[in-house]
PDB file of C-alpha atoms in Angstrom:
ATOM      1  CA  UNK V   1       0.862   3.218  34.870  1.00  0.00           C
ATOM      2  CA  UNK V   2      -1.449   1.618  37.281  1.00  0.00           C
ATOM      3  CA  UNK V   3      -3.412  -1.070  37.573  1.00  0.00           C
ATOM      4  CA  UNK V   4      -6.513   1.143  37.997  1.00  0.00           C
ATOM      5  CA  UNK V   5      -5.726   2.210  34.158  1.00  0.00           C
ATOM      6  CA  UNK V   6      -5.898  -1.336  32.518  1.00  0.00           C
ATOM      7  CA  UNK V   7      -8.744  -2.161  30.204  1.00  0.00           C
ATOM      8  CA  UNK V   8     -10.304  -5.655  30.127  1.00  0.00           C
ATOM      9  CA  UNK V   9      -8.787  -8.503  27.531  1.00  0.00           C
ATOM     10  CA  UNK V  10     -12.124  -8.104  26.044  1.00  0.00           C
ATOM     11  CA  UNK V  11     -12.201  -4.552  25.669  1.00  0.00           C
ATOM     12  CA  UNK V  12      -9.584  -4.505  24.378  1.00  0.00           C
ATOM     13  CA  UNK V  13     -11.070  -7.324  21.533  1.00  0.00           C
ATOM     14  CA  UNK V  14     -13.705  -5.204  21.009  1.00  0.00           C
ATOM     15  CA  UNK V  15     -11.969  -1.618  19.932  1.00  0.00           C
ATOM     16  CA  UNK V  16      -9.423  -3.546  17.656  1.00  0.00           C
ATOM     17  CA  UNK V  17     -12.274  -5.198  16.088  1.00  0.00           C
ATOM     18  CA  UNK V  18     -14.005  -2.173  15.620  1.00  0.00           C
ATOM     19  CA  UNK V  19     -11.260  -0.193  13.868  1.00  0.00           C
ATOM     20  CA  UNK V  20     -10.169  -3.275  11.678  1.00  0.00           C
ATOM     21  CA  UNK V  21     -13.138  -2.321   8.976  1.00  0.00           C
ATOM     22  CA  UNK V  22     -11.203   1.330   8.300  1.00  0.00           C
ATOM     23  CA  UNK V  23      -8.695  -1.229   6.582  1.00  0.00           C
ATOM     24  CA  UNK V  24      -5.901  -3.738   5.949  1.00  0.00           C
ATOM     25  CA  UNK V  25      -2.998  -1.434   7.736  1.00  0.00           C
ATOM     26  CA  UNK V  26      -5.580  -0.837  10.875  1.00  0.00           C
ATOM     27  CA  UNK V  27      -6.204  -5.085  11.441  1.00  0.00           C
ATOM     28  CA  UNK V  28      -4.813  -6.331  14.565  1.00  0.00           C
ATOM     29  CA  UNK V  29      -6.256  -9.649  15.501  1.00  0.00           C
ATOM     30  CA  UNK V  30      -6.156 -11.061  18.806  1.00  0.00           C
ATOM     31  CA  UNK V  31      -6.166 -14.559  20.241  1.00  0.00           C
ATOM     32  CA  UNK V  32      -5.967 -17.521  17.990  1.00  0.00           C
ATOM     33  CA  UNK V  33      -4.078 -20.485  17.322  1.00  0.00           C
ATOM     34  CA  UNK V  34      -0.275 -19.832  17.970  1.00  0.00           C
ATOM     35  CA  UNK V  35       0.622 -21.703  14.329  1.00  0.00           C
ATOM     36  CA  UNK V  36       2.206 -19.500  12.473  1.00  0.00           C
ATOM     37  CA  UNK V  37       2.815 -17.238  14.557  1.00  0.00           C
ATOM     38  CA  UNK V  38       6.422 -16.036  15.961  1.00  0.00           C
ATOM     39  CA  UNK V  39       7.378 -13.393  18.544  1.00  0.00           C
ATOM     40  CA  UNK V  40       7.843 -10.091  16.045  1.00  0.00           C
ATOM     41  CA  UNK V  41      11.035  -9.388  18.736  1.00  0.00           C
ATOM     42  CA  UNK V  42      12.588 -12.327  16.289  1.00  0.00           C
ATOM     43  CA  UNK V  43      11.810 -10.851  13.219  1.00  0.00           C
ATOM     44  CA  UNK V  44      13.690  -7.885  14.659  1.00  0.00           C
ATOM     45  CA  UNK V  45      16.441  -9.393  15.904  1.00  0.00           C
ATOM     46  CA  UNK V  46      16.843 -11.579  12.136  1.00  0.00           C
ATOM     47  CA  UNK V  47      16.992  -7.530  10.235  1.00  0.00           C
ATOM     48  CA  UNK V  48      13.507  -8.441   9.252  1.00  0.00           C
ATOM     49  CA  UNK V  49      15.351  -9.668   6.299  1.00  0.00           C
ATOM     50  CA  UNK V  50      12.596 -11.930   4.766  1.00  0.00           C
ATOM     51  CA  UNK V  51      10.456  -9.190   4.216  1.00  0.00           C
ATOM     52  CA  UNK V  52      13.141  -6.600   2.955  1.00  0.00           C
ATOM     53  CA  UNK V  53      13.930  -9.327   0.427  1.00  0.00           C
ATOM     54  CA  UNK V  54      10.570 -10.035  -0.653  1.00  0.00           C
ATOM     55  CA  UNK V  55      10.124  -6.171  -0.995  1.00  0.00           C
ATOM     56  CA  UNK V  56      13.277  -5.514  -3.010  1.00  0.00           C
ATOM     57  CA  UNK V  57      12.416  -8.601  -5.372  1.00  0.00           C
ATOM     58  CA  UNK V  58       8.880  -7.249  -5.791  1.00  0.00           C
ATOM     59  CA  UNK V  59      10.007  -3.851  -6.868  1.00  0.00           C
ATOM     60  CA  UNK V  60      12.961  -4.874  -8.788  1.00  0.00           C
ATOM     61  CA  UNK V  61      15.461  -2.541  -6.483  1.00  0.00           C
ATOM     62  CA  UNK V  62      18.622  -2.453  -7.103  1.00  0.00           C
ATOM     63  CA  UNK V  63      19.744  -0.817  -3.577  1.00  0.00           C
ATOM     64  CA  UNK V  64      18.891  -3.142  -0.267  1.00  0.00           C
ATOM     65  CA  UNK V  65      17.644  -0.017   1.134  1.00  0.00           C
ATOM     66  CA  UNK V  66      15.289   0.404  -0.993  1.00  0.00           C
ATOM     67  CA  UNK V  67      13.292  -2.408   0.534  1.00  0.00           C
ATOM     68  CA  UNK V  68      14.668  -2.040   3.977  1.00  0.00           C
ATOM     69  CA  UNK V  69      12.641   1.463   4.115  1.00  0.00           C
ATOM     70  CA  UNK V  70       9.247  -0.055   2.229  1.00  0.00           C
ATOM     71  CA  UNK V  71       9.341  -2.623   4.998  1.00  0.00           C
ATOM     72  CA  UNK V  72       9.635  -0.331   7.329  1.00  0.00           C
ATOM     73  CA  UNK V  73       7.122   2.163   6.353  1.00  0.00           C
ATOM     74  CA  UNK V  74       4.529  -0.383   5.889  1.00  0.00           C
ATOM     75  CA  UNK V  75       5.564  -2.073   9.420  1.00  0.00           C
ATOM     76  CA  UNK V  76       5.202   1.410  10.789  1.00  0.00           C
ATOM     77  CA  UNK V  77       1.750   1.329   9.196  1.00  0.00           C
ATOM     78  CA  UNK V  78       0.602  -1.589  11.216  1.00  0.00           C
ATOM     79  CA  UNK V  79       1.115  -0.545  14.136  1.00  0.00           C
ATOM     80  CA  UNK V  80       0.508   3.113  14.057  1.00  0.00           C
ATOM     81  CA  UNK V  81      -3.042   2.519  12.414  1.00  0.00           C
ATOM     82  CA  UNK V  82      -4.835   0.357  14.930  1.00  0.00           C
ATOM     83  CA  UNK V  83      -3.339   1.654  17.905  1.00  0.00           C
ATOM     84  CA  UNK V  84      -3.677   5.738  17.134  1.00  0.00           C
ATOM     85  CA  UNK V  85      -7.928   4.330  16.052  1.00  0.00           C
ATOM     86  CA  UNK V  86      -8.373   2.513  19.787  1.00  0.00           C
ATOM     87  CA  UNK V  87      -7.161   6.017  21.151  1.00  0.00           C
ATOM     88  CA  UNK V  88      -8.940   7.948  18.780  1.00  0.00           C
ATOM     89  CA  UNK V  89     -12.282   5.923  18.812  1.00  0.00           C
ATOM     90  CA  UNK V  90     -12.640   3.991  22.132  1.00  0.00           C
ATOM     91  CA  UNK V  91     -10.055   5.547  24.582  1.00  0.00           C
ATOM     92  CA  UNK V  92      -7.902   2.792  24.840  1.00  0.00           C
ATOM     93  CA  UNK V  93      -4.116   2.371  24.252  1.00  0.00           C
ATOM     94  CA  UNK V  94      -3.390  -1.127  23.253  1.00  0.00           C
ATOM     95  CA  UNK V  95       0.022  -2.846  24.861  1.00  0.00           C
ATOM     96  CA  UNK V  96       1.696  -3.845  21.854  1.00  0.00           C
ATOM     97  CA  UNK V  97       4.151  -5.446  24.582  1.00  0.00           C
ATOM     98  CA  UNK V  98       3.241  -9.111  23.284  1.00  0.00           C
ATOM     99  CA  UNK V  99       2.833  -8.813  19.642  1.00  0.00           C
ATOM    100  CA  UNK V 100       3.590 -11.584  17.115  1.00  0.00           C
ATOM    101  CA  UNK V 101       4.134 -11.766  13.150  1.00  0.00           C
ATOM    102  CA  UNK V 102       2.635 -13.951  10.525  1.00  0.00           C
ATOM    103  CA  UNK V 103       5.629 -16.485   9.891  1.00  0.00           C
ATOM    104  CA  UNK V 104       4.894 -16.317   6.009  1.00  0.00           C
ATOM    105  CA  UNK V 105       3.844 -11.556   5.504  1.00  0.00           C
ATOM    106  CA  UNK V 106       3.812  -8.894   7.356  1.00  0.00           C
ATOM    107  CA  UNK V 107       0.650  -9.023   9.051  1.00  0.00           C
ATOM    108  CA  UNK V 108       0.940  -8.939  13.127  1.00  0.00           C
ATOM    109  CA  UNK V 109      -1.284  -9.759  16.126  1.00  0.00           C
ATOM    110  CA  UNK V 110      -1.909  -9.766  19.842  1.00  0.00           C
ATOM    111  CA  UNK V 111      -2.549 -13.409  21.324  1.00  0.00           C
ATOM    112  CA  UNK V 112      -3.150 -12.137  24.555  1.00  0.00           C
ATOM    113  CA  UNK V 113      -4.892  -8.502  24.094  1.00  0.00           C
ATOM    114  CA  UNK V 114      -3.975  -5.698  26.944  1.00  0.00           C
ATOM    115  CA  UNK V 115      -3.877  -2.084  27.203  1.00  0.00           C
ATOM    116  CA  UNK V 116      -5.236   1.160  29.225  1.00  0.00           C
ATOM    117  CA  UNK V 117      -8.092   3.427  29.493  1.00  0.00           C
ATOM    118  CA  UNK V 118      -6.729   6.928  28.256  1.00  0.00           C
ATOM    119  CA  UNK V 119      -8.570   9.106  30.814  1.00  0.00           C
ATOM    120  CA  UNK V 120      -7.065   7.263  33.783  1.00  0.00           C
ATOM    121  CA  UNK V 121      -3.747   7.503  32.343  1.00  0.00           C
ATOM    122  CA  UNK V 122      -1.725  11.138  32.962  1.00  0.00           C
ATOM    123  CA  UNK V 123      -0.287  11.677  29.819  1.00  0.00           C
ATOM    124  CA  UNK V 124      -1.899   9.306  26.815  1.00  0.00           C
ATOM    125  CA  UNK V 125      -0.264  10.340  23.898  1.00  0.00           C
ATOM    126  CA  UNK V 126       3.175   9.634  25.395  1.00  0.00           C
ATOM    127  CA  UNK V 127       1.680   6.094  26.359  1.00  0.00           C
ATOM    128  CA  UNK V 128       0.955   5.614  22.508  1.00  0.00           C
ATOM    129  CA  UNK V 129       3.623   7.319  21.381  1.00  0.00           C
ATOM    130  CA  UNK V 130       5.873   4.532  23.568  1.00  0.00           C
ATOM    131  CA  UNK V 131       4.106   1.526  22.667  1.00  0.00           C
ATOM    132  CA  UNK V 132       4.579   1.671  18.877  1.00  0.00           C
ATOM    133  CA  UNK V 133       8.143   3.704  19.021  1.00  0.00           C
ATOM    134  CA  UNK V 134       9.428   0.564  21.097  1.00  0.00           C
ATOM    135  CA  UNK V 135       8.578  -1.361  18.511  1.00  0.00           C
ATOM    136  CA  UNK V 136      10.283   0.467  15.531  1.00  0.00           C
ATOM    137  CA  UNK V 137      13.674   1.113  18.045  1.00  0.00           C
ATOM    138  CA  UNK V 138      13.884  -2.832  18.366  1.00  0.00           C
ATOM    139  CA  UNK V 139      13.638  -2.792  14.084  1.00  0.00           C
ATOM    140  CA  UNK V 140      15.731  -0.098  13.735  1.00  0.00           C
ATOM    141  CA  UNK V 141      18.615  -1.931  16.385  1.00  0.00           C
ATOM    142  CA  UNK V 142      18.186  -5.288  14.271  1.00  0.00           C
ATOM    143  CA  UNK V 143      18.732  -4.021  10.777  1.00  0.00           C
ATOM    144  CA  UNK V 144      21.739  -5.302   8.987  1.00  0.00           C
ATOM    145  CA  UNK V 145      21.593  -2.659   6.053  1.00  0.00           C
ATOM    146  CA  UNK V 146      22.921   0.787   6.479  1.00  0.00           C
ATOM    147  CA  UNK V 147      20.011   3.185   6.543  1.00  0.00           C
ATOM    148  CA  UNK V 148      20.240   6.720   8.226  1.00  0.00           C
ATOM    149  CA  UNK V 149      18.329   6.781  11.411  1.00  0.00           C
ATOM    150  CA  UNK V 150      16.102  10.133   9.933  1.00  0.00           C
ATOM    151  CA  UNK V 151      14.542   8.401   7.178  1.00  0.00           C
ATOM    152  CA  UNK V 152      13.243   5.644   9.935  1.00  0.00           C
ATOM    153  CA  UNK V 153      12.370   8.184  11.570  1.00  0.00           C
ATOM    154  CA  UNK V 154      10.200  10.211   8.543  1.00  0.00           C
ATOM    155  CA  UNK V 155       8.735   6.674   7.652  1.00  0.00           C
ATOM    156  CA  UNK V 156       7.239   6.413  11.268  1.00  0.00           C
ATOM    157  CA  UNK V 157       6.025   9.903  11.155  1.00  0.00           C
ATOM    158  CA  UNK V 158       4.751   9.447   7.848  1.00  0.00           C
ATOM    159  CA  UNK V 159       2.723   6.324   8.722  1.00  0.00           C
ATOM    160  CA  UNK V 160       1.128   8.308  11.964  1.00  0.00           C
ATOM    161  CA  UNK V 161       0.127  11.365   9.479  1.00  0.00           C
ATOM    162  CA  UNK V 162      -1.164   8.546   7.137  1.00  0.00           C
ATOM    163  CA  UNK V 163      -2.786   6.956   9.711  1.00  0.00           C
ATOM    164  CA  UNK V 164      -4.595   9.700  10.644  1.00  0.00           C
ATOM    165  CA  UNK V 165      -5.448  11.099   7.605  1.00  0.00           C
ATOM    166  CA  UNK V 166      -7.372   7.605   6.929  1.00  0.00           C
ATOM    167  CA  UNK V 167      -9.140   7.507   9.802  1.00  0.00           C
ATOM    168  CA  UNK V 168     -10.149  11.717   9.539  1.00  0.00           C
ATOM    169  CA  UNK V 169     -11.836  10.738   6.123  1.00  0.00           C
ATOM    170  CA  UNK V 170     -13.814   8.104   7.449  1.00  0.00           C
ATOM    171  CA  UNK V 171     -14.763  10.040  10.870  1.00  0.00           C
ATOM    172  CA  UNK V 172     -14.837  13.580   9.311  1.00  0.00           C
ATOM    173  CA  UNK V 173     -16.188  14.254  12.955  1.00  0.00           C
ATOM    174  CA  UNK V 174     -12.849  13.786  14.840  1.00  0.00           C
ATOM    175  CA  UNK V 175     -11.078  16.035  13.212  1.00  0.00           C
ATOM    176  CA  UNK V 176     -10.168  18.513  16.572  1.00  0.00           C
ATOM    177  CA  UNK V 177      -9.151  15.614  18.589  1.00  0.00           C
ATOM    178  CA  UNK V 178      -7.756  13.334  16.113  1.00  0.00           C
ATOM    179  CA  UNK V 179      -5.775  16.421  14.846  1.00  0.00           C
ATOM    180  CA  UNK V 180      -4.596  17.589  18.108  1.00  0.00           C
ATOM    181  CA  UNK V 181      -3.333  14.262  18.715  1.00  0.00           C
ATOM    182  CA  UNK V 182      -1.272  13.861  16.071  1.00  0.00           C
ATOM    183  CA  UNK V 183       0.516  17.090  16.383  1.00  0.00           C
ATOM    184  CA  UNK V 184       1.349  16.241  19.902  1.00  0.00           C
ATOM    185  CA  UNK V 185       2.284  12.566  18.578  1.00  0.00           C
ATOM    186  CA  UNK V 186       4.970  14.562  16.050  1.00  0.00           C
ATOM    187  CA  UNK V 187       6.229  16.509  19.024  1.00  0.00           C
ATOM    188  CA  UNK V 188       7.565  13.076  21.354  1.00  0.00           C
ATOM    189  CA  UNK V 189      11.021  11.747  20.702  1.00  0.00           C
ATOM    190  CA  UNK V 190      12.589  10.877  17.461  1.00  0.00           C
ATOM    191  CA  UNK V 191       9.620  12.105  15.376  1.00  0.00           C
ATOM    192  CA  UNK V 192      10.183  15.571  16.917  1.00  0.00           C
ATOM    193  CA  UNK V 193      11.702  17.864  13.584  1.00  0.00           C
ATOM    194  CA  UNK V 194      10.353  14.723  10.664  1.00  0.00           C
ATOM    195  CA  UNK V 195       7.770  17.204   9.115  1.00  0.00           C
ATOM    196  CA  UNK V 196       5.246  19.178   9.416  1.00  0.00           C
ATOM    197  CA  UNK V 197       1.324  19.232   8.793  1.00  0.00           C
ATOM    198  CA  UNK V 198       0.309  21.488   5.609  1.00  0.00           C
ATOM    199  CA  UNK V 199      -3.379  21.353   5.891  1.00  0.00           C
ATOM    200  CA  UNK V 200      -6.589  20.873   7.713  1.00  0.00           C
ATOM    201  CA  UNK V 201      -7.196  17.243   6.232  1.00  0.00           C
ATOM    202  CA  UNK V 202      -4.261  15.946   7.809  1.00  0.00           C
ATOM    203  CA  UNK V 203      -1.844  16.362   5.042  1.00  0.00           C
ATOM    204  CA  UNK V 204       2.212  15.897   5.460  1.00  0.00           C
ATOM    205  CA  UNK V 205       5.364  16.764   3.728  1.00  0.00           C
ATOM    206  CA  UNK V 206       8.053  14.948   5.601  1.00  0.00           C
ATOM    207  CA  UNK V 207      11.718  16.107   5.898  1.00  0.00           C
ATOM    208  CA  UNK V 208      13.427  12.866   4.121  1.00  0.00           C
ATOM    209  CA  UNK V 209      12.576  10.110   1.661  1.00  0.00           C
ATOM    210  CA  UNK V 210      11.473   6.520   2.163  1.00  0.00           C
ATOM    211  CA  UNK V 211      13.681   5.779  -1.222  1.00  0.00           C
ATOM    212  CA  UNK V 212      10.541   4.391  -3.395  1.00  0.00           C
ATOM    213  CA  UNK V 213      11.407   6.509  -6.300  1.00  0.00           C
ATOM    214  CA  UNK V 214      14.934   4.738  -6.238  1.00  0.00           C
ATOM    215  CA  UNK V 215      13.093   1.352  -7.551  1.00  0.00           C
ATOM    216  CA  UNK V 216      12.701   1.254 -11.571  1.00  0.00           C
ATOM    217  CA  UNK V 217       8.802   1.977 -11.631  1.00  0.00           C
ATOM    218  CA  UNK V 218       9.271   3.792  -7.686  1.00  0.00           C
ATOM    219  CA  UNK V 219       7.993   7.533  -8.070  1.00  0.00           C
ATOM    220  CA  UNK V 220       7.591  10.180  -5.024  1.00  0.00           C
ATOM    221  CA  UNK V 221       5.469   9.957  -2.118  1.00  0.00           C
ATOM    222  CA  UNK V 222       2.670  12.602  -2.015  1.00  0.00           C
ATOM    223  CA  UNK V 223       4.350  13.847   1.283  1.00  0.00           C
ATOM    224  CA  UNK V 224       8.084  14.023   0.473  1.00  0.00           C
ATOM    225  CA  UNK V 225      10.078  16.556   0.967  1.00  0.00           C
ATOM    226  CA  UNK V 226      11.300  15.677  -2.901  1.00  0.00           C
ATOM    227  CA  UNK V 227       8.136  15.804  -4.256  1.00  0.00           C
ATOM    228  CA  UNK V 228       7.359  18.066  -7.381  1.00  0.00           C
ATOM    229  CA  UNK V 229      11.057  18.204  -8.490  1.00  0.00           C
ATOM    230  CA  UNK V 230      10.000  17.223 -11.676  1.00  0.00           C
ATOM    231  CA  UNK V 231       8.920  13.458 -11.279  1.00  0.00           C
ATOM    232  CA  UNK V 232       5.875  11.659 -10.644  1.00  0.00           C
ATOM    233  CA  UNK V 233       3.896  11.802  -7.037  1.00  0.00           C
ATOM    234  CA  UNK V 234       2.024   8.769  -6.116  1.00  0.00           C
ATOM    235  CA  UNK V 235       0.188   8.005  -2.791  1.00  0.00           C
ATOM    236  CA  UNK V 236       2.366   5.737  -0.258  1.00  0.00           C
ATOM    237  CA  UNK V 237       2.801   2.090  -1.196  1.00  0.00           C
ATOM    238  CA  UNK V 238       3.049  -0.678   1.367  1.00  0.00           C
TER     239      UNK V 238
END
């Protein structure tokens, strides 16, 4: 990537401010005060255990994976969202490079906002697709709970599907684009083989489990691959 491809600091402000109203998972503040605020590399490098924890003690699971995966779905969440709605909406990949977490939840910002203009860039979706898969390798290498590498792998592609499917019901009007970006999205890397796409609106059924049914009152994703076998579905819970 060139120089000639970077978009300003503020326009960078401006498209994450814009896509924050679609909702909580698609906020990505930038600038501020650094207090409380620590480099989200440390959270990865600690197992982000503090979160796992608090996720595992809110559902009352009895496996540690349980709220390894929930944490990692709903990390996935935060920074698919706002990244795949810059693309989507302004043409702008944002470098996730220097992002920070709250030091007390999960939310995350960018103190010094960056990124690129996708149409001087050669291939944008693998500049996306890099950005926020760097970030879930450096989770995945911290974790000190055993959890198979496919299931990270689902949970990512399930947040990007969910992602989507959020932002295609509020911009009905993307759907060619925003869907032919996501496909090619599911065809990079690790999330190659996840799942596949069962409908025009976006809809997923992912090849593994994020484990929320193992939690006493947990019950089935809408999109996994276990869903139907005779328990109860619910949408994706963060």
């Amino acid at each position: 990537m060139t120089d000639s491809a970077r978009a300003t600091a503020e326009e960078v402000t401006a498209a994450l401010d814009d896509v924050a109203a679609l909702g909580g998972f698609f906020v990505l503040p930038t600038g501020g005060r650094d207090e409380g605020w620590h480099p989200v590399g440390d959270s990865y490098a600690r197992g982000f255990t503090d979160l796992a924890e608090a996720v595992t003690h809110r559902y009352r699971a009895r496996e540690p994976r349980v709220g390894v995966s929930v944490a990692h779905l709903g990390h996935a969440a935060r920074l698919w969202s706002p990244a795949l709605a810059c693309v989507a909406l302004h043409g702008i990949v944002p470098d996730l490079g220097g992002l920070q977490r709250a030091d007390d939840g999960p939310a995350l910002r960018l103190p010094r906002p960056a990124g690129w203009h996708t149409d001087r860039l050669p291939d944008p979706a693998l500049v996306l697709s890099e950005q926020v898969t760097r970030q879930l390798r450096e989770f995945a290498a911290g974790l000190r709970v055993k959890i198979a590498p496919r299931l990270l792998d689902g949970n990512a592609a399930s947040a990007l599907v969910g992602a989507a499917h959020v932002l295609l019901t509020a911009r009905p009007g993307l759907r060619e684009p925003l869907t032919g970006l996501t496909v090619e999205l599911l065809n990079i890397g690790r999330l190659v083989g996840t799942g596949r796409l069962t409908g025009p609106d976006l809809t997923f059924r992912r090849r593994s489990c994020c484990l929320y049914y193992r939690a006493p009152d947990g019950t089935k994703c809408g999109d996994c691959c276990l869903a139907g076998r005779d328990v109860r579905s619910s949408p994706k819970r963060r």
